[in-house]
Coordinates of C-alpha atoms in Angstrom, one line a residue:
Chain A
M298 CA 155.2 -187.2 93.1
K299 CA 153.9 -183.4 93.8
T300 CA 157.0 -182.5 95.8
K301 CA 159.0 -183.8 93.3
L302 CA 157.3 -181.7 90.2
V303 CA 157.8 -178.7 92.5
F304 CA 161.2 -179.0 93.3
L305 CA 162.0 -179.7 89.9
A306 CA 160.4 -176.5 88.4
V307 CA 161.8 -174.5 91.1
A308 CA 165.1 -175.9 90.2
A309 CA 164.6 -174.8 86.5
V310 CA 164.1 -171.3 87.4
I311 CA 166.8 -171.1 89.7
F312 CA 169.1 -173.0 87.0
N313 CA 167.7 -170.3 84.5
F314 CA 168.6 -167.1 86.7
S315 CA 172.0 -168.5 87.5
S316 CA 172.8 -169.0 83.8
C317 CA 171.6 -165.3 83.7
T318 CA 174.2 -164.0 85.7
D319 CA 177.1 -165.9 84.4
D320 CA 179.3 -164.6 81.5
S321 CA 178.4 -167.7 79.2
F322 CA 177.4 -164.8 76.4
V323 CA 179.0 -165.8 72.9
V324 CA 178.7 -162.4 71.2
K325 CA 181.4 -162.5 68.6
P326 CA 181.8 -159.3 66.9
S327 CA 182.4 -158.9 62.9
P328 CA 185.1 -156.5 62.3
V329 CA 183.5 -153.5 60.0
N330 CA 185.2 -150.4 58.3
L331 CA 183.8 -147.3 58.4
N332 CA 183.5 -145.8 55.2
I333 CA 182.9 -142.0 54.6
D334 CA 181.2 -140.9 51.2
N335 CA 182.8 -137.4 50.5
S336 CA 180.4 -137.0 47.9
Q337 CA 177.4 -135.7 49.8
T338 CA 177.4 -132.7 52.0
P339 CA 179.5 -133.1 54.6
I340 CA 176.8 -132.2 57.6
V341 CA 174.3 -135.0 55.9
E342 CA 177.2 -137.4 55.9
L343 CA 178.2 -136.8 59.4
G344 CA 174.4 -137.6 60.0
R345 CA 174.5 -140.5 58.4
V346 CA 177.3 -142.0 60.5
L347 CA 175.6 -140.6 63.9
F348 CA 172.3 -142.5 62.6
Y349 CA 174.0 -145.8 62.3
D350 CA 176.5 -145.6 65.0
T351 CA 175.4 -148.0 68.1
H352 CA 177.6 -145.7 70.4
L353 CA 174.6 -143.4 70.6
S354 CA 172.9 -146.2 72.8
V355 CA 173.6 -146.6 76.1
N356 CA 175.5 -150.2 75.9
N357 CA 176.7 -149.7 72.4
A358 CA 173.9 -152.3 71.2
I359 CA 171.8 -150.5 68.7
S360 CA 171.8 -147.6 66.4
C361 CA 168.6 -145.7 64.9
G362 CA 169.7 -147.9 62.0
S363 CA 168.8 -151.1 63.8
C364 CA 165.2 -150.2 63.7
H365 CA 164.8 -148.2 60.6
K366 CA 166.2 -150.4 58.0
Q367 CA 167.2 -148.8 54.7
T368 CA 165.9 -152.2 52.8
L369 CA 162.6 -151.7 54.4
A370 CA 162.0 -147.9 53.6
F371 CA 163.6 -147.3 57.1
S372 CA 161.0 -149.1 59.0
D373 CA 161.2 -152.4 60.7
N374 CA 159.7 -155.6 60.0
T375 CA 158.6 -156.7 63.3
A376 CA 155.5 -155.3 65.1
L377 CA 157.3 -153.9 67.8
S378 CA 161.0 -153.4 67.5
R379 CA 163.5 -153.9 70.4
G380 CA 165.5 -151.6 72.1
F381 CA 169.1 -151.6 73.6
E382 CA 168.4 -154.6 76.1
N383 CA 166.1 -156.4 73.7
M384 CA 163.0 -154.9 75.4
L385 CA 159.8 -154.1 73.3
T386 CA 159.0 -150.6 72.4
S387 CA 155.6 -149.6 72.7
R388 CA 154.8 -148.6 69.0
N389 CA 156.0 -150.1 65.4
A390 CA 158.6 -148.3 63.8
P391 CA 157.4 -145.9 61.3
P392 CA 159.3 -145.6 57.9
I393 CA 161.5 -142.5 57.4
Q394 CA 161.0 -140.9 54.1
N395 CA 159.8 -137.6 52.5
L396 CA 160.1 -136.1 56.0
N397 CA 161.3 -132.6 54.9
N398 CA 158.2 -130.6 53.8
G399 CA 160.4 -128.6 52.0
F400 CA 158.9 -125.0 53.1
F401 CA 159.6 -125.0 56.8
F402 CA 162.4 -127.6 56.8
G403 CA 161.5 -130.5 59.2
S404 CA 158.0 -129.1 60.2
S405 CA 155.6 -131.5 60.3
E406 CA 153.7 -133.9 62.8
L407 CA 156.2 -136.3 63.6
F408 CA 155.4 -139.7 65.5
W409 CA 152.6 -142.1 65.6
D410 CA 150.9 -139.2 67.8
G411 CA 152.3 -136.2 66.3
R412 CA 154.0 -135.3 69.5
E413 CA 157.1 -133.7 67.8
F414 CA 156.7 -130.6 65.2
F415 CA 160.6 -130.4 64.0
L416 CA 162.9 -132.9 63.0
Q417 CA 165.7 -131.5 65.1
S418 CA 164.3 -132.5 68.3
M419 CA 162.5 -135.5 67.4
V420 CA 165.7 -137.3 66.3
L421 CA 167.0 -137.0 69.9
K422 CA 163.9 -138.3 71.2
P423 CA 164.4 -142.4 70.7
I424 CA 168.2 -141.7 71.9
L425 CA 167.2 -140.5 75.3
N426 CA 164.0 -143.2 75.3
H427 CA 164.5 -145.8 78.4
V428 CA 163.5 -148.7 76.0
E429 CA 165.0 -147.6 72.8
M430 CA 168.3 -146.3 73.3
G431 CA 168.5 -145.7 76.9
M432 CA 170.9 -142.7 77.2
S433 CA 169.9 -140.7 80.5
D434 CA 171.1 -137.1 78.9
M435 CA 172.3 -135.4 76.1
D436 CA 175.5 -134.7 78.2
D437 CA 176.4 -138.4 78.2
V438 CA 175.8 -138.3 74.1
V439 CA 177.9 -135.3 73.8
E440 CA 180.9 -137.1 75.6
R441 CA 180.5 -140.4 73.8
V442 CA 181.0 -138.7 70.5
R443 CA 183.4 -136.2 71.5
N444 CA 185.7 -139.2 72.3
L445 CA 185.2 -141.4 69.6
P446 CA 188.2 -140.6 67.3
Y447 CA 186.1 -140.5 63.6
Y448 CA 183.9 -137.6 64.6
G449 CA 186.6 -134.7 65.2
D450 CA 187.4 -134.9 61.3
L451 CA 183.4 -135.2 60.5
F452 CA 182.6 -132.3 62.5
E453 CA 185.1 -130.2 61.4
K454 CA 184.5 -130.9 57.5
A455 CA 180.6 -130.1 58.7
Y456 CA 180.5 -127.2 60.9
G457 CA 184.2 -125.7 60.8
S458 CA 185.2 -126.8 64.2
P459 CA 185.7 -130.4 65.9
E460 CA 183.5 -128.9 68.7
V461 CA 180.4 -131.4 69.6
T462 CA 177.3 -130.2 71.0
A463 CA 173.8 -131.4 71.3
D464 CA 172.5 -129.2 68.8
L465 CA 175.0 -130.0 66.2
I466 CA 174.3 -133.6 66.5
A467 CA 170.6 -132.9 66.4
G468 CA 171.2 -130.8 63.1
A469 CA 173.3 -133.5 61.7
L470 CA 170.8 -136.3 61.9
A471 CA 167.9 -134.1 61.1
D472 CA 169.5 -132.9 58.1
F473 CA 170.2 -136.7 57.2
T474 CA 166.6 -138.0 57.9
G475 CA 165.3 -135.3 56.3
S476 CA 167.2 -136.1 53.2
I477 CA 166.1 -139.3 52.8
F478 CA 163.4 -139.0 49.8
S479 CA 161.6 -140.9 47.7
S480 CA 160.3 -139.9 44.4
S481 CA 161.1 -142.6 42.0
T482 CA 158.1 -145.2 42.1
R483 CA 156.0 -146.5 39.3
F484 CA 153.4 -144.6 40.4
D485 CA 155.3 -141.3 40.2
Q486 CA 156.4 -142.5 36.7
Y487 CA 152.8 -142.8 35.9
M488 CA 151.7 -139.4 37.4
S489 CA 154.6 -137.8 35.4
G490 CA 152.8 -139.0 32.1
N491 CA 154.1 -142.4 31.4
Q492 CA 151.2 -144.3 31.0
S493 CA 152.9 -147.6 30.6
A494 CA 154.5 -147.2 34.1
L495 CA 151.6 -149.5 35.4
T496 CA 150.2 -152.5 34.3
A497 CA 146.5 -152.9 33.6
I498 CA 145.7 -154.4 37.3
E499 CA 147.7 -151.8 38.9
I500 CA 145.7 -149.2 37.0
K501 CA 142.5 -150.9 38.1
G502 CA 143.7 -150.8 41.6
K503 CA 144.7 -147.2 41.5
N504 CA 141.1 -146.7 40.2
L505 CA 139.5 -148.7 43.1
F506 CA 142.0 -146.7 45.5
F507 CA 141.1 -143.3 44.3
D508 CA 137.5 -143.5 43.1
K509 CA 135.0 -146.5 44.3
Y510 CA 136.7 -146.5 48.0
N511 CA 138.2 -143.2 48.3
C512 CA 141.1 -144.4 50.1
N513 CA 143.0 -141.3 48.7
S514 CA 141.0 -139.2 50.9
C515 CA 143.1 -140.0 53.7
H516 CA 146.2 -141.6 52.0
Q517 CA 147.2 -139.1 49.3
T518 CA 149.6 -141.0 47.6
Q519 CA 150.2 -138.0 45.0
E520 CA 151.8 -136.1 47.5
S521 CA 155.3 -136.7 48.6
N522 CA 154.6 -136.7 52.5
G523 CA 151.2 -139.0 51.8
Y524 CA 148.6 -137.3 54.1
Q525 CA 146.7 -133.8 54.0
M526 CA 148.8 -131.3 56.7
G527 CA 146.6 -130.3 59.2
G528 CA 144.1 -133.2 59.0
G529 CA 146.8 -136.2 59.4
F530 CA 145.1 -137.7 62.4
V531 CA 142.2 -140.3 62.4
N532 CA 140.5 -143.1 64.3
I533 CA 140.1 -146.2 61.8
G534 CA 137.9 -148.3 64.3
L535 CA 140.7 -150.6 65.2
D536 CA 139.4 -151.4 68.6
V537 CA 136.6 -150.3 71.0
N538 CA 138.7 -149.9 73.8
Y539 CA 142.1 -148.1 73.1
Q540 CA 144.8 -149.0 75.4
D541 CA 147.4 -146.9 73.2
K542 CA 145.3 -143.8 73.2
G543 CA 147.4 -142.3 70.3
R544 CA 146.9 -138.6 69.6
G545 CA 144.6 -138.5 72.4
G546 CA 147.6 -139.5 75.1
F547 CA 149.6 -136.4 73.8
T548 CA 146.5 -133.8 73.6
H549 CA 144.6 -135.3 76.6
N550 CA 141.8 -134.6 74.9
E551 CA 139.0 -137.5 74.6
S552 CA 137.7 -136.5 71.1
D553 CA 141.6 -137.2 69.9
D554 CA 141.5 -140.9 71.6
G555 CA 142.4 -143.7 69.1
K556 CA 143.7 -141.2 66.8
F557 CA 146.9 -142.1 64.8
K558 CA 149.1 -140.6 62.0
I559 CA 147.8 -141.3 58.6
P560 CA 150.7 -143.5 57.4
N561 CA 152.8 -142.6 54.0
L562 CA 151.8 -145.3 51.6
R563 CA 155.3 -144.8 49.6
N564 CA 156.9 -148.2 50.2
I565 CA 154.1 -149.8 51.8
A566 CA 155.1 -153.2 50.6
L567 CA 158.3 -153.1 52.4
T568 CA 156.7 -151.7 55.7
A569 CA 155.0 -154.4 57.0
P570 CA 153.7 -155.2 59.7
Y571 CA 150.8 -152.1 59.6
M572 CA 149.1 -150.0 62.0
H573 CA 150.6 -148.1 65.1
D574 CA 151.2 -151.7 66.6
G575 CA 151.9 -153.7 64.0
R576 CA 148.9 -155.8 64.4
F577 CA 148.4 -156.6 60.8
A578 CA 151.0 -158.8 59.4
T579 CA 149.9 -158.3 55.4
L580 CA 148.6 -156.0 53.0
D581 CA 145.5 -158.3 52.9
A582 CA 144.9 -158.5 56.6
V583 CA 144.9 -154.6 56.3
L584 CA 142.2 -154.6 53.5
E585 CA 140.1 -157.2 55.2
H586 CA 139.9 -154.8 58.3
Y587 CA 138.4 -151.9 56.0
S588 CA 136.2 -154.6 54.3
H589 CA 134.6 -156.4 57.5
G590 CA 136.6 -155.2 60.6
I591 CA 136.0 -151.6 61.4
V592 CA 134.5 -151.2 65.0
N593 CA 132.3 -148.3 65.9
H594 CA 134.1 -145.8 68.2
P595 CA 132.9 -142.2 69.0
N596 CA 135.8 -141.1 67.4
L597 CA 135.8 -143.0 64.2
D598 CA 136.5 -141.0 61.2
P599 CA 133.3 -139.9 59.2
R600 CA 134.7 -141.1 56.1
L601 CA 134.6 -144.8 57.8
R602 CA 130.7 -144.2 58.8
G603 CA 127.6 -145.1 56.6
T604 CA 124.9 -142.8 56.5
D605 CA 123.3 -144.7 59.5
G606 CA 126.2 -143.6 61.6
Q607 CA 127.5 -147.4 62.1
A608 CA 131.1 -148.4 61.1
L609 CA 131.2 -149.1 57.4
K610 CA 131.7 -152.5 56.2
L611 CA 133.4 -151.8 52.6
N612 CA 132.9 -155.6 51.3
I613 CA 136.2 -155.4 49.2
S614 CA 136.2 -158.7 47.0
D615 CA 139.2 -160.9 46.4
E616 CA 139.7 -159.9 43.2
E617 CA 139.5 -156.0 44.2
K618 CA 141.8 -156.5 46.8
T619 CA 144.4 -158.3 44.3
A620 CA 144.5 -154.9 42.3
I621 CA 144.6 -152.4 45.2
I622 CA 147.3 -154.4 46.5
A623 CA 149.3 -154.5 42.9
F624 CA 148.6 -151.1 43.0
L625 CA 150.2 -150.4 46.2
N626 CA 153.3 -152.4 45.4
S627 CA 153.6 -150.1 42.5
L628 CA 154.6 -147.5 45.2
T629 CA 157.9 -148.9 46.2
D630 CA 160.9 -146.8 45.6
F631 CA 163.7 -149.4 44.6
T632 CA 165.9 -146.3 44.2
M633 CA 165.7 -145.2 47.5
I634 CA 166.3 -148.3 49.7
T635 CA 169.4 -148.9 47.5
N636 CA 170.9 -145.5 47.3
P637 CA 174.1 -145.8 48.9
Q638 CA 173.8 -142.3 50.4
Y639 CA 171.4 -143.4 53.0
S640 CA 173.3 -146.7 53.8
N641 CA 175.2 -148.0 56.8
P642 CA 178.7 -146.7 56.9
F643 CA 180.2 -149.3 59.0
Q644 CA 180.4 -152.4 56.6
V645 CA 181.3 -155.6 57.1
H646 CA 185.0 -156.6 55.9
Chain B
M146 CA 161.7 -162.4 101.8
R147 CA 160.8 -163.2 98.5
S148 CA 161.7 -167.1 98.8
F149 CA 160.0 -167.1 102.2
F150 CA 156.7 -166.1 100.5
I151 CA 157.2 -168.7 98.3
T152 CA 158.0 -171.2 100.5
L153 CA 155.2 -170.4 102.6
A154 CA 152.7 -170.6 99.5
L155 CA 153.9 -173.9 98.3
S156 CA 154.2 -175.6 101.8
G157 CA 150.3 -174.1 102.3
V158 CA 149.4 -175.9 99.3
L159 CA 150.9 -178.9 100.3
V160 CA 149.5 -179.1 103.5
L161 CA 146.0 -178.5 102.3
S162 CA 146.3 -181.0 99.4
A163 CA 147.5 -183.7 101.9
H164 CA 144.9 -182.8 104.5
A165 CA 142.3 -183.2 101.3
Q166 CA 143.4 -186.4 100.4
S167 CA 142.9 -187.9 103.7
D168 CA 139.6 -186.7 103.9
T169 CA 138.2 -187.6 100.7
A170 CA 136.9 -191.2 102.0
K171 CA 134.9 -189.2 104.6
S172 CA 133.5 -186.1 103.2
K173 CA 135.2 -183.8 100.8
C174 CA 136.0 -180.3 102.6
L175 CA 138.2 -178.8 100.2
N176 CA 138.3 -178.0 96.5
H177 CA 141.4 -177.6 94.6
Y178 CA 141.6 -175.4 91.4
V179 CA 144.6 -175.8 89.3
G180 CA 144.4 -173.4 86.3
V181 CA 146.9 -172.6 83.2
Q182 CA 146.3 -169.5 80.9
I183 CA 145.4 -170.4 77.3
N184 CA 145.5 -167.2 75.5
Q185 CA 148.6 -168.1 73.2
F186 CA 147.1 -171.9 72.8
L187 CA 143.5 -170.2 71.7
K188 CA 145.3 -168.4 69.4
Q189 CA 147.3 -171.0 67.7
I190 CA 143.6 -173.0 67.2
I191 CA 141.3 -170.3 66.7
N192 CA 142.4 -167.1 65.0
L193 CA 139.3 -165.0 64.9
N194 CA 141.3 -161.8 63.4
A195 CA 144.5 -160.8 61.6
N196 CA 145.9 -159.0 65.1
Q197 CA 149.5 -160.1 65.7
V198 CA 149.9 -158.0 68.8
P199 CA 151.3 -160.2 71.3
F200 CA 149.0 -160.8 74.6
T201 CA 151.1 -160.4 77.9
Y202 CA 149.5 -161.8 81.1
P203 CA 152.3 -162.3 83.8
Y204 CA 150.3 -165.4 85.6
L205 CA 150.7 -168.6 83.7
V206 CA 149.7 -170.9 86.5
T207 CA 147.3 -170.2 89.1
Y208 CA 146.3 -172.4 92.0
S209 CA 143.4 -172.4 94.5
V210 CA 142.2 -174.1 97.7
N211 CA 139.0 -173.4 99.0
S212 CA 136.6 -174.8 101.7
V213 CA 133.7 -176.5 100.2
K214 CA 131.5 -175.1 102.9
Y215 CA 132.5 -171.6 103.3
G216 CA 134.0 -171.0 99.9
C217 CA 137.2 -169.3 101.4
G218 CA 140.7 -170.1 100.6
L219 CA 143.9 -169.3 99.3
N220 CA 144.9 -168.1 95.9
V221 CA 148.4 -168.4 94.4
G222 CA 149.5 -167.5 90.9
F223 CA 152.7 -167.8 89.1
G224 CA 154.5 -166.9 85.9
Y225 CA 157.8 -167.3 84.4
N226 CA 159.6 -165.9 81.1
Y227 CA 163.0 -166.8 80.0
Q228 CA 164.1 -165.6 76.6
R229 CA 167.6 -165.6 74.7
L230 CA 168.0 -163.2 72.0
L231 CA 171.4 -162.9 69.8
D232 CA 171.1 -159.7 67.2
K233 CA 173.6 -158.7 64.7
N234 CA 173.3 -154.9 64.3
T235 CA 176.2 -154.0 62.5
P236 CA 178.5 -152.7 63.9
A237 CA 177.4 -154.1 66.9
N238 CA 176.6 -158.1 68.1
H239 CA 174.7 -158.2 71.2
E240 CA 172.8 -161.0 73.0
T241 CA 170.4 -160.6 75.7
K242 CA 169.0 -162.8 78.5
I243 CA 166.0 -162.1 80.3
N244 CA 164.5 -163.8 83.2
D245 CA 161.0 -162.6 84.6
L246 CA 159.8 -164.0 87.3
F247 CA 156.2 -163.0 88.7
Y248 CA 154.1 -164.4 91.8
R249 CA 151.1 -163.8 94.0
A250 CA 149.5 -165.1 97.0
G251 CA 146.3 -164.0 98.9
I252 CA 143.0 -165.1 100.2
G253 CA 139.7 -165.4 98.5
K254 CA 136.4 -166.4 98.6
R255 CA 134.6 -168.3 95.9
C256 CA 131.0 -168.9 95.4
M257 CA 128.3 -170.1 93.0
L258 CA 126.6 -167.8 90.8
S259 CA 124.6 -170.5 89.2
K260 CA 124.6 -173.9 88.3
R261 CA 127.4 -173.2 85.8
F262 CA 129.1 -170.2 87.3
T263 CA 131.3 -169.6 89.8
A264 CA 132.8 -166.4 90.9
N265 CA 135.9 -165.8 93.2
V266 CA 137.0 -162.6 94.7
G267 CA 140.0 -161.9 96.5
V268 CA 142.8 -159.8 97.8
D269 CA 146.7 -160.8 96.8
Y270 CA 149.9 -159.7 97.8
L271 CA 152.2 -159.6 94.4
G272 CA 156.0 -159.6 93.8
E273 CA 158.0 -159.8 90.5
Y274 CA 161.6 -160.2 89.9
K275 CA 163.1 -159.3 86.4
M276 CA 166.6 -159.5 85.2
N277 CA 168.1 -158.5 82.1
K278 CA 171.7 -159.0 80.9
T279 CA 172.8 -157.7 77.7
V280 CA 176.4 -158.0 76.5
T281 CA 177.6 -156.1 73.4
S282 CA 180.7 -156.1 71.2
S283 CA 182.2 -154.5 67.8
V284 CA 185.1 -154.0 66.1
V285 CA 185.4 -150.8 63.9
D286 CA 188.3 -150.3 61.5
I287 CA 188.7 -146.7 61.4
G288 CA 191.5 -146.3 58.8
N289 CA 194.6 -145.9 61.3
Q290 CA 193.4 -147.4 64.2
T291 CA 190.9 -150.2 65.2
D292 CA 188.0 -149.2 67.8
S293 CA 187.1 -152.6 69.9
S294 CA 184.3 -151.9 72.7
T295 CA 182.5 -154.5 74.9
T296 CA 179.6 -153.6 77.0
S297 CA 177.6 -155.2 79.6
S298 CA 174.6 -153.6 81.2
V299 CA 172.5 -155.3 83.6
T300 CA 168.8 -154.2 84.6
K301 CA 167.2 -155.8 87.8
E302 CA 163.6 -154.8 88.3
T303 CA 162.3 -155.7 91.6
G304 CA 158.5 -155.2 92.8
N305 CA 156.1 -155.8 95.3
G306 CA 152.5 -154.7 95.7
F307 CA 148.9 -155.6 96.7
G308 CA 145.4 -155.5 95.2
V309 CA 142.0 -157.3 94.7
Q310 CA 141.0 -159.5 91.8
A311 CA 137.7 -160.9 90.8
S312 CA 137.4 -163.9 88.4
V313 CA 134.2 -165.7 86.8
Y314 CA 134.5 -169.3 85.8
F315 CA 132.3 -171.6 83.7
H316 CA 132.0 -175.2 84.6
I317 CA 132.3 -177.3 81.0
S318 CA 131.8 -180.4 83.1
E319 CA 132.1 -181.2 86.9
R320 CA 136.0 -181.0 86.7
V321 CA 137.0 -178.7 84.0
L322 CA 136.2 -175.0 84.1
I323 CA 137.1 -171.9 82.0
G324 CA 137.2 -168.5 82.9
T325 CA 139.1 -165.0 83.5
E326 CA 139.8 -162.6 86.0
S327 CA 140.2 -158.9 86.3
T328 CA 142.8 -157.5 88.7
F329 CA 143.2 -153.8 90.4
Y330 CA 146.8 -154.1 91.4
F331 CA 148.9 -151.6 93.1
M332 CA 152.8 -152.3 92.5
K333 CA 155.7 -150.3 94.0
S334 CA 159.1 -151.5 92.2
N335 CA 162.7 -150.4 92.0
L336 CA 164.8 -151.0 89.0
K337 CA 168.7 -150.7 89.1
Q338 CA 170.7 -150.4 85.8
N339 CA 174.4 -151.1 85.7
V340 CA 176.2 -150.2 82.4
I341 CA 180.0 -150.8 82.1
A342 CA 181.6 -150.2 78.7
T343 CA 185.3 -150.7 77.8
E344 CA 186.8 -149.5 74.7
L345 CA 190.2 -150.5 73.3
F346 CA 192.0 -148.5 70.6
T347 CA 194.6 -150.0 68.7
D348 CA 197.2 -147.8 66.4
D349 CA 197.3 -150.2 63.3
F350 CA 200.9 -148.7 62.6
T351 CA 202.4 -148.8 66.1
G352 CA 200.1 -151.6 67.7
E353 CA 199.7 -149.1 70.8
I354 CA 196.7 -149.5 72.7
T355 CA 194.8 -147.3 74.5
S356 CA 191.8 -148.4 76.8
R357 CA 189.3 -146.3 78.2
S358 CA 185.9 -146.7 79.9
L359 CA 183.7 -145.1 77.8
S360 CA 180.9 -145.2 80.3
A361 CA 180.1 -146.6 83.8
T362 CA 176.6 -145.7 84.5
N363 CA 174.4 -146.8 87.6
T364 CA 171.2 -145.5 87.7
E365 CA 168.4 -146.6 90.3
T366 CA 164.7 -145.6 89.7
E367 CA 161.7 -146.2 91.7
K368 CA 158.0 -146.2 90.2
S369 CA 154.8 -147.3 91.5
D370 CA 151.6 -147.6 89.5
F371 CA 148.0 -148.8 89.6
T372 CA 147.5 -151.3 87.1
I373 CA 143.7 -152.2 85.9
T374 CA 143.5 -155.3 83.7
V375 CA 140.4 -156.2 82.1
P376 CA 139.3 -159.7 81.6
V377 CA 141.3 -160.7 78.4
A378 CA 143.5 -163.4 80.1
V379 CA 141.6 -166.9 79.8
F380 CA 142.3 -169.7 82.0
L381 CA 141.4 -173.7 81.7
V382 CA 141.0 -174.7 85.0
I383 CA 140.8 -178.0 86.4
K384 CA 138.9 -179.0 89.5
F385 CA 139.6 -181.9 92.0

């Protein structure tokens, strides 16, 4: 009996391995049209096509837009996105919005650990990442783009020459991602003086957010980038031991272990799951973390410590949670997520 | 080589098992322990926090056989993962089949720490075989021509290593134990990736078809690393 069971188990494994090697795949492509929008800047338009073009991944499987979905404020609705071979990436895909801070174009602390400062270099990293898009080097990317018939025209319009270089690809992608801007939330209208833009419960939530719980000391929702420049990395007591050291993994400074970039709360209702690893599925779970789940860590942000030095328990009541979540929902920018200028130019017939 | 180790391990288990049964009537000289990792099961019935991060530990099933008198014995572990994923990322559809196999075999010594607790320490040989095949296809109408591409990528990773493990078990009853283990493993692996892409351009007016191999990438990388796993994998073990 035992021998039979072992035999059956081994046979099942062998069967599955063999099914992986055969060609029993059922991939059926949906024909699509490439629609160029001539109403916007040619460089931004070129960047838009590149952003959504799956040819920029090693096996033509995914594009930047596969993990950064417009309807989700250019984030992904899964804890960890999947790369070109459906392998899990190491962190939650953050939303793309308001990355251009205006003064130094695209200069900011980018990625969850802030390891990149310029959009122009940041946009190439996922393309060359061995899990995300898998290209081995930029020469391969340039060669591919050069060989695709629709890029000659786009480069000509954007840069005055059909010549393709890595810098030009990066520049166009940076221009497109930098152009994605959110400024039309109901909270923006409220801040502009339209007092009726928020409902009573949303105003109550705003007051709790700004005053009682001082969430705004980190998440500066009135700022377009959502945090204070220069102080954008905090440890919020998620774990006692961080497998992913976050900022510390980049700076190699122990005092940065467990610190991650403060996310912009614009469109927060669309960007679930939350945190750098997508551990919280809902806003309610996030508030529950601040309410009762903060754990002590040497690098825990002082704003999350009580006067006794221990991790705070904010004890947010259910009623208050409802109000805060109502306020956070008012940060959704429907204009941005439906703007055709940010949409996928490859459209199904 | 791999199949040799698997066969050897399974044969050893069966031989030792048969020996134990024949001796049961006299005096028991071997203890058998079959363990199953129950982290996901526990998460289904007890969810103490809202953490959604999936827990992955390669060994789903473990088996140990130990001498009652000396505590010395053989440990084996096995894990297998199969996934088939189909995605439609406009403009491309892609399908992936993933097969991951993990195994380990080694020797160890088991001892009673107290009436209710047992510890096991051992050294293991370990191996892994991972295969990922992804097929992608797209058809893009550019205006005056149609671009059809089909790409196949196959990634195979094979690895071998060794290391030490330590585990602690609590006896819920005489036959049922619950425990966890910590490992310190060195693994050397070889990763081969092969990508073949074929692109066809069809002129919408003349019907002329141009074929091009967009890329044929063959890469091979070797890596080696030490991995420490903290005791977070929980095993339910039956002793017989």
